[in-house]
Amino acid sequence: MSQIDNLPPLREVIAEHGLRAKKELGQNFLLDLNLTSRIARVGGSLEGVRVIEVGPGPGGLTRALLAEGAREVIAIERDPRTLPALAQIAEAYPGRLTIISGDALEMDYRLLADGPTRIIANLPYNIATPLLTGWLTSQPWPPYFESLTLMFQREVAERICARPGEDPYGRLGVLAGWRTEARIAFNVSREAFTPQPNVTSAVVHLKPKAVDDTVAVRDLENVTKAAFGQRRKMVRQSLKSLGVPVEGLLAAADLKGDERAEELPVEAFLAMARVLPGLR
């Protein structure tokens, strides 16, 4: 493993500060600085970019982001044990690393953005999906960030990037497909982490795109919740839980009603969400 800066190898950092990954915090540390550098580069050059990172742990990805030229990294860390290790990185990169000790789920990320901003993180697995959902439902849209480059369990990554007709396709795929161009950049083996998780991981890159602003996020969420809540049933049946005339929803999306949610394109869900308020 090559060094990307003059700081000690990550294994030495972890040993020095006694950093044992905590399962209750969803922690799995990445020790390969070649790999963290690859993650940092997924979205292109970081020159002049402010990066928001969630769950830096001992700072492997943090170091890669700074070494790759990020103008500034805002690192949000809940675990106070890691703060001394992060402070060493801040000293090595004067004025370029800001450490926020707090809960990532409670942050107002818009206030952290300043100029070109990207969110790049090896997310704690236990909060990865709610964090992503929060970023994808940001208002107004397009959002304050240029892109998201995030590590997930492979199963979750497949759900994010799934297309109609694919088994993982569901509510998360509709939301991501509506507002972003989402792709799996590459897989990350279990062996790359300490401790090793039970599953393969994957890095997902999401780039915001222009969307139809006549659709309210809440209405889309209600439609997809109903449709996928009984995903093996025909949509004529599953949509009844919305409590509105189903024929109006089907007509708006040009559906016969015998389709199943997993077959429908994102545009069909948007069409139903658009007319939902008028049917109540």
mmCIF file of C-alpha atoms in Angstrom:
data_model
loop_
_atom_site.group_PDB
_atom_site.id
_atom_site.type_symbol
_atom_site.label_atom_id
_atom_site.label_comp_id
_atom_site.label_asym_id
_atom_site.label_seq_id
_atom_site.Cartn_x
_atom_site.Cartn_y
_atom_site.Cartn_z
ATOM 1 C CA MET A 1 0.000 0.000 0.000
ATOM 2 C CA SER A 2 1.510 3.274 -1.114
ATOM 3 C CA GLN A 3 1.471 6.411 0.966
ATOM 4 C CA ILE A 4 -0.362 9.470 -0.333
ATOM 5 C CA ASP A 5 1.017 11.903 2.261
ATOM 6 C CA ASN A 6 3.532 12.126 5.087
ATOM 7 C CA LEU A 7 1.144 10.883 7.759
ATOM 8 C CA PRO A 8 1.543 7.419 9.330
ATOM 9 C CA PRO A 9 -0.084 4.344 7.737
ATOM 10 C CA LEU A 10 -3.683 3.912 8.842
ATOM 11 C CA ARG A 11 -2.967 0.719 10.760
ATOM 12 C CA GLU A 12 -0.505 2.665 12.900
ATOM 13 C CA VAL A 13 -3.048 5.451 13.412
ATOM 14 C CA ILE A 14 -5.698 2.962 14.522
ATOM 15 C CA ALA A 15 -3.274 1.253 16.901
ATOM 16 C CA GLU A 16 -2.004 4.546 18.329
ATOM 17 C CA HIS A 17 -5.494 5.779 19.173
ATOM 18 C CA GLY A 18 -7.037 2.413 20.072
ATOM 19 C CA LEU A 19 -9.717 2.699 17.415
ATOM 20 C CA ARG A 20 -11.738 -0.479 17.368
ATOM 21 C CA ALA A 21 -14.643 -0.198 14.941
ATOM 22 C CA LYS A 22 -17.987 -0.216 16.749
ATOM 23 C CA LYS A 23 -20.779 -2.277 15.262
ATOM 24 C CA GLU A 24 -23.430 -0.097 16.915
ATOM 25 C CA LEU A 25 -22.088 2.882 14.973
ATOM 26 C CA GLY A 26 -22.073 0.969 11.686
ATOM 27 C CA GLN A 27 -18.294 1.376 11.439
ATOM 28 C CA ASN A 28 -16.055 -0.493 9.014
ATOM 29 C CA PHE A 29 -12.715 1.225 8.442
ATOM 30 C CA LEU A 30 -11.067 1.378 5.015
ATOM 31 C CA LEU A 31 -7.299 1.002 5.342
ATOM 32 C CA ASP A 32 -6.174 0.906 1.696
ATOM 33 C CA LEU A 33 -5.219 4.448 0.700
ATOM 34 C CA ASN A 34 -5.074 3.423 -2.963
ATOM 35 C CA LEU A 35 -8.746 2.453 -2.679
ATOM 36 C CA THR A 36 -9.767 5.627 -0.859
ATOM 37 C CA SER A 37 -7.993 7.659 -3.531
ATOM 38 C CA ARG A 38 -9.987 5.807 -6.185
ATOM 39 C CA ILE A 39 -13.220 6.685 -4.363
ATOM 40 C CA ALA A 40 -12.155 10.330 -4.160
ATOM 41 C CA ARG A 41 -11.651 10.457 -7.943
ATOM 42 C CA VAL A 42 -14.976 8.898 -8.980
ATOM 43 C CA GLY A 43 -16.669 12.246 -9.535
ATOM 44 C CA GLY A 44 -13.709 13.844 -11.313
ATOM 45 C CA SER A 45 -11.150 16.435 -10.238
ATOM 46 C CA LEU A 46 -11.593 17.892 -6.750
ATOM 47 C CA GLU A 47 -9.671 21.086 -7.442
ATOM 48 C CA GLY A 48 -11.614 24.024 -6.002
ATOM 49 C CA VAL A 49 -14.321 21.765 -4.537
ATOM 50 C CA ARG A 50 -15.611 21.688 -0.975
ATOM 51 C CA VAL A 51 -16.317 18.116 0.109
ATOM 52 C CA ILE A 52 -18.697 17.048 2.864
ATOM 53 C CA GLU A 53 -17.716 13.683 4.339
ATOM 54 C CA VAL A 54 -19.832 11.654 6.770
ATOM 55 C CA GLY A 55 -18.242 9.160 9.158
ATOM 56 C CA PRO A 56 -14.542 9.681 8.405
ATOM 57 C CA GLY A 57 -13.406 7.336 11.193
ATOM 58 C CA PRO A 58 -9.600 7.341 11.339
ATOM 59 C CA GLY A 59 -9.508 9.462 8.178
ATOM 60 C CA GLY A 60 -8.464 7.221 5.300
ATOM 61 C CA LEU A 61 -10.902 8.766 2.827
ATOM 62 C CA THR A 62 -10.369 12.195 4.387
ATOM 63 C CA ARG A 63 -6.674 12.026 3.584
ATOM 64 C CA ALA A 64 -7.388 10.904 0.033
ATOM 65 C CA LEU A 65 -9.826 13.781 -0.542
ATOM 66 C CA LEU A 66 -7.261 16.308 0.641
ATOM 67 C CA ALA A 67 -4.392 14.698 -1.261
ATOM 68 C CA GLU A 68 -6.520 14.721 -4.418
ATOM 69 C CA GLY A 69 -6.837 18.490 -4.141
ATOM 70 C CA ALA A 70 -10.151 19.245 -2.414
ATOM 71 C CA ARG A 71 -10.269 22.911 -1.461
ATOM 72 C CA GLU A 72 -11.753 21.985 1.911
ATOM 73 C CA VAL A 73 -13.200 18.906 3.590
ATOM 74 C CA ILE A 74 -15.993 19.178 6.159
ATOM 75 C CA ALA A 75 -15.863 15.911 8.118
ATOM 76 C CA ILE A 76 -18.858 14.988 10.290
ATOM 77 C CA GLU A 77 -18.034 12.409 12.949
ATOM 78 C CA ARG A 78 -20.185 11.136 15.796
ATOM 79 C CA ASP A 79 -17.479 9.019 17.471
ATOM 80 C CA PRO A 80 -15.307 11.206 19.745
ATOM 81 C CA ARG A 81 -12.577 8.533 19.845
ATOM 82 C CA THR A 82 -11.583 9.383 16.273
ATOM 83 C CA LEU A 83 -11.203 13.133 16.806
ATOM 84 C CA PRO A 84 -7.498 13.064 17.808
ATOM 85 C CA ALA A 85 -6.634 11.122 14.641
ATOM 86 C CA LEU A 86 -8.610 13.588 12.532
ATOM 87 C CA ALA A 87 -6.895 16.474 14.306
ATOM 88 C CA GLN A 88 -3.531 15.117 13.116
ATOM 89 C CA ILE A 89 -4.807 15.249 9.541
ATOM 90 C CA ALA A 90 -5.998 18.823 10.056
ATOM 91 C CA GLU A 91 -2.490 19.769 11.192
ATOM 92 C CA ALA A 92 -0.980 18.173 8.084
ATOM 93 C CA TYR A 93 -3.375 20.068 5.800
ATOM 94 C CA PRO A 94 -3.608 23.531 7.435
ATOM 95 C CA GLY A 95 -6.877 25.352 6.899
ATOM 96 C CA ARG A 96 -8.383 22.642 4.709
ATOM 97 C CA LEU A 97 -10.075 20.252 7.157
ATOM 98 C CA THR A 98 -12.979 21.225 9.387
ATOM 99 C CA ILE A 99 -14.163 18.585 11.843
ATOM 100 C CA ILE A 100 -17.734 18.662 13.124
ATOM 101 C CA SER A 101 -18.487 16.413 16.069
ATOM 102 C CA GLY A 102 -22.153 15.500 15.809
ATOM 103 C CA ASP A 103 -24.926 13.314 14.422
ATOM 104 C CA ALA A 104 -24.985 13.236 10.614
ATOM 105 C CA LEU A 105 -28.751 12.713 10.602
ATOM 106 C CA GLU A 106 -29.288 16.040 12.346
ATOM 107 C CA MET A 107 -27.109 18.240 10.127
ATOM 108 C CA ASP A 108 -28.386 21.005 7.858
ATOM 109 C CA TYR A 109 -26.117 20.212 4.942
ATOM 110 C CA ARG A 110 -27.191 23.218 2.935
ATOM 111 C CA LEU A 111 -25.512 25.457 5.518
ATOM 112 C CA LEU A 112 -22.243 23.561 5.014
ATOM 113 C CA ALA A 113 -22.157 24.101 1.247
ATOM 114 C CA ASP A 114 -19.959 26.902 -0.069
ATOM 115 C CA GLY A 115 -19.295 27.123 -3.782
ATOM 116 C CA PRO A 116 -18.881 23.844 -5.685
ATOM 117 C CA THR A 117 -19.765 21.141 -3.137
ATOM 118 C CA ARG A 118 -19.806 17.351 -3.304
ATOM 119 C CA ILE A 119 -20.748 14.760 -0.714
ATOM 120 C CA ILE A 120 -18.283 11.859 -0.663
ATOM 121 C CA ALA A 121 -18.401 9.257 2.087
ATOM 122 C CA ASN A 122 -17.933 5.694 3.216
ATOM 123 C CA LEU A 123 -21.284 5.857 4.980
ATOM 124 C CA PRO A 124 -21.954 4.086 8.278
ATOM 125 C CA TYR A 125 -24.184 1.239 7.126
ATOM 126 C CA ASN A 126 -26.829 1.801 9.792
ATOM 127 C CA ILE A 127 -27.686 5.330 8.594
ATOM 128 C CA ALA A 128 -26.778 5.116 4.911
ATOM 129 C CA THR A 129 -30.293 4.835 3.458
ATOM 130 C CA PRO A 130 -31.934 7.596 5.548
ATOM 131 C CA LEU A 131 -29.027 9.915 4.743
ATOM 132 C CA LEU A 132 -29.367 9.260 1.026
ATOM 133 C CA THR A 133 -33.130 9.726 1.128
ATOM 134 C CA GLY A 134 -32.652 13.059 2.882
ATOM 135 C CA TRP A 135 -30.213 14.258 0.226
ATOM 136 C CA LEU A 136 -32.429 13.078 -2.634
ATOM 137 C CA THR A 137 -35.482 14.870 -1.241
ATOM 138 C CA SER A 138 -33.684 18.190 -0.753
ATOM 139 C CA GLN A 139 -35.638 21.278 -1.711
ATOM 140 C CA PRO A 140 -35.248 23.193 -3.942
ATOM 141 C CA TRP A 141 -33.925 21.013 -6.728
ATOM 142 C CA PRO A 142 -31.338 20.997 -8.320
ATOM 143 C CA PRO A 143 -29.690 20.883 -4.902
ATOM 144 C CA TYR A 144 -26.692 22.515 -3.272
ATOM 145 C CA PHE A 145 -24.369 19.601 -4.121
ATOM 146 C CA GLU A 146 -22.830 18.769 -7.484
ATOM 147 C CA SER A 147 -22.824 15.030 -6.882
ATOM 148 C CA LEU A 148 -22.902 12.226 -4.330
ATOM 149 C CA THR A 149 -20.218 9.525 -4.212
ATOM 150 C CA LEU A 150 -21.184 7.065 -1.502
ATOM 151 C CA MET A 151 -20.317 3.600 -0.227
ATOM 152 C CA PHE A 152 -23.193 1.195 0.442
ATOM 153 C CA GLN A 153 -23.734 -2.474 0.933
ATOM 154 C CA ARG A 154 -23.910 -3.941 -2.572
ATOM 155 C CA GLU A 155 -27.570 -4.894 -2.063
ATOM 156 C CA VAL A 156 -28.488 -1.286 -1.289
ATOM 157 C CA ALA A 157 -26.398 -0.018 -4.197
ATOM 158 C CA GLU A 158 -28.357 -2.284 -6.533
ATOM 159 C CA ARG A 159 -31.644 -0.928 -5.205
ATOM 160 C CA ILE A 160 -30.503 2.649 -5.812
ATOM 161 C CA CYS A 161 -29.462 2.001 -9.403
ATOM 162 C CA ALA A 162 -32.149 -0.554 -10.348
ATOM 163 C CA ARG A 163 -34.268 -0.112 -13.457
ATOM 164 C CA PRO A 164 -37.884 -1.206 -14.059
ATOM 165 C CA GLY A 165 -38.196 -4.956 -14.370
ATOM 166 C CA GLU A 166 -35.112 -5.672 -12.268
ATOM 167 C CA ASP A 167 -35.600 -7.498 -8.966
ATOM 168 C CA PRO A 168 -34.058 -4.756 -6.749
ATOM 169 C CA TYR A 169 -36.282 -2.038 -8.300
ATOM 170 C CA GLY A 170 -38.408 -0.299 -5.685
ATOM 171 C CA ARG A 171 -39.053 2.993 -3.926
ATOM 172 C CA LEU A 172 -35.385 3.923 -3.637
ATOM 173 C CA GLY A 173 -34.770 3.233 -7.326
ATOM 174 C CA VAL A 174 -37.726 5.419 -8.318
ATOM 175 C CA LEU A 175 -36.531 8.311 -6.155
ATOM 176 C CA ALA A 176 -32.928 8.075 -7.351
ATOM 177 C CA GLY A 177 -34.014 7.568 -10.955
ATOM 178 C CA TRP A 178 -36.269 10.616 -10.823
ATOM 179 C CA ARG A 179 -33.733 13.083 -9.506
ATOM 180 C CA THR A 180 -30.321 11.728 -10.478
ATOM 181 C CA GLU A 181 -28.240 9.788 -12.940
ATOM 182 C CA ALA A 182 -27.131 6.946 -10.678
ATOM 183 C CA ARG A 183 -24.516 4.308 -11.395
ATOM 184 C CA ILE A 184 -22.431 1.765 -9.519
ATOM 185 C CA ALA A 185 -18.822 2.884 -9.982
ATOM 186 C CA PHE A 186 -17.189 -0.287 -8.646
ATOM 187 C CA ASN A 187 -17.477 -3.021 -6.039
ATOM 188 C CA VAL A 188 -15.378 -3.166 -2.874
ATOM 189 C CA SER A 189 -14.525 -6.550 -1.403
ATOM 190 C CA ARG A 190 -15.021 -7.422 2.246
ATOM 191 C CA GLU A 191 -11.264 -7.773 2.664
ATOM 192 C CA ALA A 192 -10.791 -4.027 2.161
ATOM 193 C CA PHE A 193 -12.386 -3.282 5.545
ATOM 194 C CA THR A 194 -11.455 -3.647 9.180
ATOM 195 C CA PRO A 195 -13.373 -5.448 10.563
ATOM 196 C CA GLN A 196 -14.614 -7.353 7.527
ATOM 197 C CA PRO A 197 -18.369 -6.935 6.992
ATOM 198 C CA ASN A 198 -20.476 -9.917 5.988
ATOM 199 C CA VAL A 199 -21.306 -8.451 2.592
ATOM 200 C CA THR A 200 -19.681 -6.941 -0.482
ATOM 201 C CA SER A 201 -19.898 -3.170 -0.760
ATOM 202 C CA ALA A 202 -20.162 -0.842 -3.732
ATOM 203 C CA VAL A 203 -19.444 2.787 -4.500
ATOM 204 C CA VAL A 204 -22.381 4.620 -6.072
ATOM 205 C CA HIS A 205 -22.138 7.918 -7.941
ATOM 206 C CA LEU A 206 -25.278 10.063 -8.232
ATOM 207 C CA LYS A 207 -25.389 13.251 -10.282
ATOM 208 C CA PRO A 208 -28.459 15.497 -9.914
ATOM 209 C CA LYS A 209 -30.498 16.240 -13.017
ATOM 210 C CA ALA A 210 -33.297 18.659 -13.818
ATOM 211 C CA VAL A 211 -36.710 17.325 -12.783
ATOM 212 C CA ASP A 212 -40.386 18.086 -13.239
ATOM 213 C CA ASP A 213 -41.107 20.550 -10.437
ATOM 214 C CA THR A 214 -44.857 19.971 -10.656
ATOM 215 C CA VAL A 215 -44.376 16.754 -8.681
ATOM 216 C CA ALA A 216 -44.211 17.011 -4.900
ATOM 217 C CA VAL A 217 -41.768 14.684 -3.161
ATOM 218 C CA ARG A 218 -44.353 13.702 -0.552
ATOM 219 C CA ASP A 219 -46.896 12.724 -3.213
ATOM 220 C CA LEU A 220 -44.353 10.575 -5.030
ATOM 221 C CA GLU A 221 -43.368 8.909 -1.767
ATOM 222 C CA ASN A 222 -47.021 8.150 -0.988
ATOM 223 C CA VAL A 223 -47.603 6.631 -4.431
ATOM 224 C CA THR A 224 -44.484 4.459 -4.345
ATOM 225 C CA LYS A 225 -45.166 3.359 -0.770
ATOM 226 C CA ALA A 226 -48.616 2.148 -1.782
ATOM 227 C CA ALA A 227 -47.501 0.534 -5.025
ATOM 228 C CA PHE A 228 -44.489 -1.305 -3.653
ATOM 229 C CA GLY A 229 -46.120 -2.072 -0.301
ATOM 230 C CA GLN A 230 -47.860 -4.939 -2.055
ATOM 231 C CA ARG A 231 -45.478 -5.300 -4.957
ATOM 232 C CA ARG A 232 -46.710 -8.715 -6.093
ATOM 233 C CA LYS A 233 -50.250 -7.442 -6.542
ATOM 234 C CA MET A 234 -51.574 -5.600 -9.568
ATOM 235 C CA VAL A 235 -51.371 -1.830 -9.135
ATOM 236 C CA ARG A 236 -55.149 -1.546 -9.381
ATOM 237 C CA GLN A 237 -55.249 -3.341 -6.043
ATOM 238 C CA SER A 238 -52.115 -1.992 -4.315
ATOM 239 C CA LEU A 239 -52.975 1.662 -5.017
ATOM 240 C CA LYS A 240 -56.291 1.362 -3.155
ATOM 241 C CA SER A 241 -54.456 2.063 0.109
ATOM 242 C CA LEU A 242 -54.119 5.705 -1.000
ATOM 243 C CA GLY A 243 -57.841 6.178 -0.423
ATOM 244 C CA VAL A 244 -58.490 7.970 -3.730
ATOM 245 C CA PRO A 245 -60.220 6.863 -6.967
ATOM 246 C CA VAL A 246 -57.701 4.463 -8.474
ATOM 247 C CA GLU A 247 -59.032 4.920 -12.003
ATOM 248 C CA GLY A 248 -57.851 8.537 -11.922
ATOM 249 C CA LEU A 249 -54.331 7.442 -11.064
ATOM 250 C CA LEU A 250 -54.279 4.755 -13.738
ATOM 251 C CA ALA A 251 -55.583 7.108 -16.409
ATOM 252 C CA ALA A 252 -52.934 9.720 -15.596
ATOM 253 C CA ALA A 253 -50.172 7.140 -16.097
ATOM 254 C CA ASP A 254 -51.869 5.431 -19.064
ATOM 255 C CA LEU A 255 -52.024 2.136 -17.186
ATOM 256 C CA LYS A 256 -54.521 -0.708 -17.511
ATOM 257 C CA GLY A 257 -54.227 -1.647 -13.839
ATOM 258 C CA ASP A 258 -53.008 -5.200 -14.254
ATOM 259 C CA GLU A 259 -49.359 -4.137 -14.155
ATOM 260 C CA ARG A 260 -47.176 -4.616 -11.091
ATOM 261 C CA ALA A 261 -45.167 -1.846 -9.472
ATOM 262 C CA GLU A 262 -41.809 -3.402 -10.339
ATOM 263 C CA GLU A 263 -42.669 -3.125 -14.058
ATOM 264 C CA LEU A 264 -43.545 0.587 -14.100
ATOM 265 C CA PRO A 265 -41.147 3.252 -15.356
ATOM 266 C CA VAL A 266 -40.323 6.215 -13.156
ATOM 267 C CA GLU A 267 -42.493 8.402 -15.403
ATOM 268 C CA ALA A 268 -45.604 6.410 -14.483
ATOM 269 C CA PHE A 269 -45.081 7.044 -10.772
ATOM 270 C CA LEU A 270 -44.498 10.740 -11.472
ATOM 271 C CA ALA A 271 -47.714 10.955 -13.481
ATOM 272 C CA MET A 272 -49.710 9.429 -10.638
ATOM 273 C CA ALA A 273 -48.054 11.641 -8.032
ATOM 274 C CA ARG A 274 -48.858 14.713 -10.122
ATOM 275 C CA VAL A 275 -52.621 14.072 -10.045
ATOM 276 C CA LEU A 276 -52.818 12.624 -6.531
ATOM 277 C CA PRO A 277 -53.600 15.939 -4.727
ATOM 278 C CA GLY A 278 -56.556 16.607 -7.051
ATOM 279 C CA LEU A 279 -58.082 13.194 -6.360
ATOM 280 C CA ARG A 280 -58.195 13.571 -2.591
#
